[in-house]
Coordinates of C-alpha atoms and ligand atoms in Angstrom, one line a residue:
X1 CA -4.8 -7.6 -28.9
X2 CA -6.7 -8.6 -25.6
X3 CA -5.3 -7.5 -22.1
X4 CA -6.5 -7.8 -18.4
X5 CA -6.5 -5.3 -15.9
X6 CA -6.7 -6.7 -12.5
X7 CA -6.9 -5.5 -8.9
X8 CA -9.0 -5.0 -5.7
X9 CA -10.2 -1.3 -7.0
X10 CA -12.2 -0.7 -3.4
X11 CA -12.7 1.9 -4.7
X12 CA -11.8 2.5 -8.3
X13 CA -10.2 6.0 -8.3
X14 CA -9.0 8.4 -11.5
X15 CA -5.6 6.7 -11.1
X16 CA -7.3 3.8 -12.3
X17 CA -9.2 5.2 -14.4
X18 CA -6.0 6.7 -16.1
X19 CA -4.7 3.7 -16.4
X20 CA -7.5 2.0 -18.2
X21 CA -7.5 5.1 -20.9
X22 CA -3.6 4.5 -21.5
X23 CA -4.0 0.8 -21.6
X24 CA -7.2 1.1 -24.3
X25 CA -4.3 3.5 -26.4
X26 CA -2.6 0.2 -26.7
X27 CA -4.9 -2.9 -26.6
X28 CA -8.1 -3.2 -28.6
X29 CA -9.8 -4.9 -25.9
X30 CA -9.4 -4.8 -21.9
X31 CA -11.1 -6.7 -19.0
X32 CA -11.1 -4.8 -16.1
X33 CA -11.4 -7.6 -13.4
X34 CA -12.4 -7.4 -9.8
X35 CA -10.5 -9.4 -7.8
X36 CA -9.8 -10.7 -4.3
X37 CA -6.1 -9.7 -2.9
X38 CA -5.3 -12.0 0.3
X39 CA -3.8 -9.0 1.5
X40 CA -6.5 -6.9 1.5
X41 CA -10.3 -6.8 3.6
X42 CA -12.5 -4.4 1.2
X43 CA -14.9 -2.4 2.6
X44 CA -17.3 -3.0 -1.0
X45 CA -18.6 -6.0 -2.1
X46 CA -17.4 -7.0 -5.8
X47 CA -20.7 -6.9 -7.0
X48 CA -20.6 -2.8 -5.3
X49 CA -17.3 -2.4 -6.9
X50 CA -18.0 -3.6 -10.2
X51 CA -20.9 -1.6 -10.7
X52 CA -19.1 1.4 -10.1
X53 CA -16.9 0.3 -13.0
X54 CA -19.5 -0.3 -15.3
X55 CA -21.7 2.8 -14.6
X56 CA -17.7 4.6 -15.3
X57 CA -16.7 2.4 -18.4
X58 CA -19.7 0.4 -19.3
X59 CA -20.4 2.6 -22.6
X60 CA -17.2 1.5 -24.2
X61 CA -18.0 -1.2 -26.2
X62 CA -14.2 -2.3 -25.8
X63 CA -14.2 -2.6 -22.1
X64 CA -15.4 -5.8 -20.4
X65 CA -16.0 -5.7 -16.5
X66 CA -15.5 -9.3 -14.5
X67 CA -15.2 -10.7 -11.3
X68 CA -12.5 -13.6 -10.4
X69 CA -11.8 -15.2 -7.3
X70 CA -9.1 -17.1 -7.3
X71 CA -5.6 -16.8 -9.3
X72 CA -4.9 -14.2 -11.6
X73 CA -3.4 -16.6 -13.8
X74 CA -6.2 -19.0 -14.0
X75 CA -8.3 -16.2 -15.2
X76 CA -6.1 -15.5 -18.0
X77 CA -6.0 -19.1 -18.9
X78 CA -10.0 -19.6 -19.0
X79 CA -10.3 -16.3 -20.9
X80 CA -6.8 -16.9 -23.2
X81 CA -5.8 -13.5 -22.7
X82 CA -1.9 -13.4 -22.4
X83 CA -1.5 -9.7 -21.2
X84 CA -2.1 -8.3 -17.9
X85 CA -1.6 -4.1 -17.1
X86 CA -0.5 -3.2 -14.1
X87 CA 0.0 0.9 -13.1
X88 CA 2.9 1.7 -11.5
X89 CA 2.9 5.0 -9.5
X90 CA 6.1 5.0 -7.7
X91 CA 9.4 3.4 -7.0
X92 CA 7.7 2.3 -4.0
X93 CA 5.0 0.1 -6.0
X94 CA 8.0 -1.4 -8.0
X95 CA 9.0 -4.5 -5.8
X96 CA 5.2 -5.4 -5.1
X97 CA 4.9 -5.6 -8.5
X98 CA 8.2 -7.5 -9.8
X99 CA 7.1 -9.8 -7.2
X100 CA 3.9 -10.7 -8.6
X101 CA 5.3 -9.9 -12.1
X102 CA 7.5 -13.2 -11.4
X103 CA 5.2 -15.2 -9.7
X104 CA 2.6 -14.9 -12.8
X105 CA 5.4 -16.0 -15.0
X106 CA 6.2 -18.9 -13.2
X107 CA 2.6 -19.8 -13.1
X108 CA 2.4 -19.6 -16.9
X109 CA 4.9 -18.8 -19.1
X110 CA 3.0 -17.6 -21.9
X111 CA 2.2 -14.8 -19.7
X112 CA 3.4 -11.0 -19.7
X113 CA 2.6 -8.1 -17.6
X114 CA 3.0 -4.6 -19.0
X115 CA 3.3 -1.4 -16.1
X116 CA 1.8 1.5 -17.4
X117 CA 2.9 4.6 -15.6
X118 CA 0.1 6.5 -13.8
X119 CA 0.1 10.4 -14.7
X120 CA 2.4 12.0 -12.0
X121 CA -0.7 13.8 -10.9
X122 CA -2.2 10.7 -9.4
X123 CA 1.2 9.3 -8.1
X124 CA 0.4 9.9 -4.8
X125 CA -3.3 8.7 -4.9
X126 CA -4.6 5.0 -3.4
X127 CA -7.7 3.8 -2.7
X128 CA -6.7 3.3 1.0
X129 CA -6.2 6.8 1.0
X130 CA -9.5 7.6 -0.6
X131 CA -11.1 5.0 1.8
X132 CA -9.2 6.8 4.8
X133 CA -9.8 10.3 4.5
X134 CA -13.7 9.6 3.3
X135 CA -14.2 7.5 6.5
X136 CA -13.2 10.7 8.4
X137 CA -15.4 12.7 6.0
X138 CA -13.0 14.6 4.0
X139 CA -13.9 15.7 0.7
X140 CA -12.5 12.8 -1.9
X141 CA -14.0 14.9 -5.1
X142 CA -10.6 15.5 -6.7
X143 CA -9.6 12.0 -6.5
X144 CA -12.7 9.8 -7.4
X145 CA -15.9 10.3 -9.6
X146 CA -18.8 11.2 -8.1
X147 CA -20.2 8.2 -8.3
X148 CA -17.8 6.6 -6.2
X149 CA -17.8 9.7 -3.7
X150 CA -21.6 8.6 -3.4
X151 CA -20.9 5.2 -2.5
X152 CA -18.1 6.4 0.2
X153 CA -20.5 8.9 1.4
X154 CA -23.6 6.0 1.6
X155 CA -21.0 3.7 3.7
X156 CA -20.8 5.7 5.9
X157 CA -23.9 7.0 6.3
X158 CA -24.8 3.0 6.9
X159 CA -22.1 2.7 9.1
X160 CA -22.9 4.8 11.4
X161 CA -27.1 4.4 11.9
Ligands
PNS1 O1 -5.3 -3.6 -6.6 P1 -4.4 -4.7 -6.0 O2 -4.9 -5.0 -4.6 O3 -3.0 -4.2 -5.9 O4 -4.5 -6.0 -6.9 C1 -3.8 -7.2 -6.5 C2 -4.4 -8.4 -7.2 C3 -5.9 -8.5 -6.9 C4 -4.2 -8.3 -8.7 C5 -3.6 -9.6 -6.7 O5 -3.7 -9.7 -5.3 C6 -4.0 -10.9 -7.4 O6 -3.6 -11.2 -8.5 N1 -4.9 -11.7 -6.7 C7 -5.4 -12.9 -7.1 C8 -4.7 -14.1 -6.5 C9 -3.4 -14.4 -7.3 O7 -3.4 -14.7 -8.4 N2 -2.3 -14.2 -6.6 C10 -1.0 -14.5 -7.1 C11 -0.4 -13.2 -7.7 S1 1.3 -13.4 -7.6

């Protein structure tokens, strides 16, 4: 069975990461999809942000890496994929999440969303935290890969000459 994995992933972190592992335990496919959330103003581009996906899960021949704009749901249609995984860290992610959980359905009904539960070691992790404490040049080794601490680092490096 095919599944979608969507979100802003500016960065993509090991929570993610984790996520994606747990969902391939499940699903024989997954499209990890870059996508724009109203919500949020990303500091990569999607092209920056989907290549740090693919250089991370680019060898597995079961992982695809996309970019949408537009609705979630629309996506799923053109691709007719009817599962979408979303992680779940906290308590505090829950009502986010039934929110958009609904709102999905009611766009199309064939449509479920599975929460996978991010390993309690990363429960505390985002990437606005990643994106905060690298913009003050802490040390974000623990939580990304170094690929993605290289991009941080380059941003800011860019930023400030
Ligand atoms: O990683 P994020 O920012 O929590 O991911 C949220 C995302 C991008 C999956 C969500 O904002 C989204 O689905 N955006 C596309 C627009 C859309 O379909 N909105 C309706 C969702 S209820």
């Amino acid at each position: 069975m095919k599944a979608v994995y969507p979100g802003s992933f500016d960065p993509i972190t090991y929570g993610h990461l984790d996520i994606i592992e747990r969902a391939l335990k499940i699903f024989d496919e997954l499209w990890v999809v870059v996508m724009v959330n109203p919500r949020k103003k990303p500091i990569f581009t999607a092209q920056e942000r989907m290549k740090m996906i693919s250089q991370l899960v680019g060898g597995k021949r079961n992982v695809h890496v996309d970019y949408h704009e537009g609705l979630l749901v629309d996506y799923l249609k053109k691709q007719e994929i009817k599962v979408l995984i979303r992680g779940l860290r906290a308590v505090t992610d829950f009502q986010y999440e039934l929110e958009m959980a609904i709102a999905n359905k009611h766009l199309c009904g064939e449509l479920e969303t599975v929460f996978l539960m991010t390993d309690e070691k990363f429960s505390f992790l985002s990437s606005s935290l990643v994106r905060e404490v690298a913009a003050m040049g802490g040390d974000v080794s623990l939580w990304v890969p170094p690929n993605v601490a290289e991009a941080l680092r380059k941003l800011k490096l860019d930023a400030v000459i």
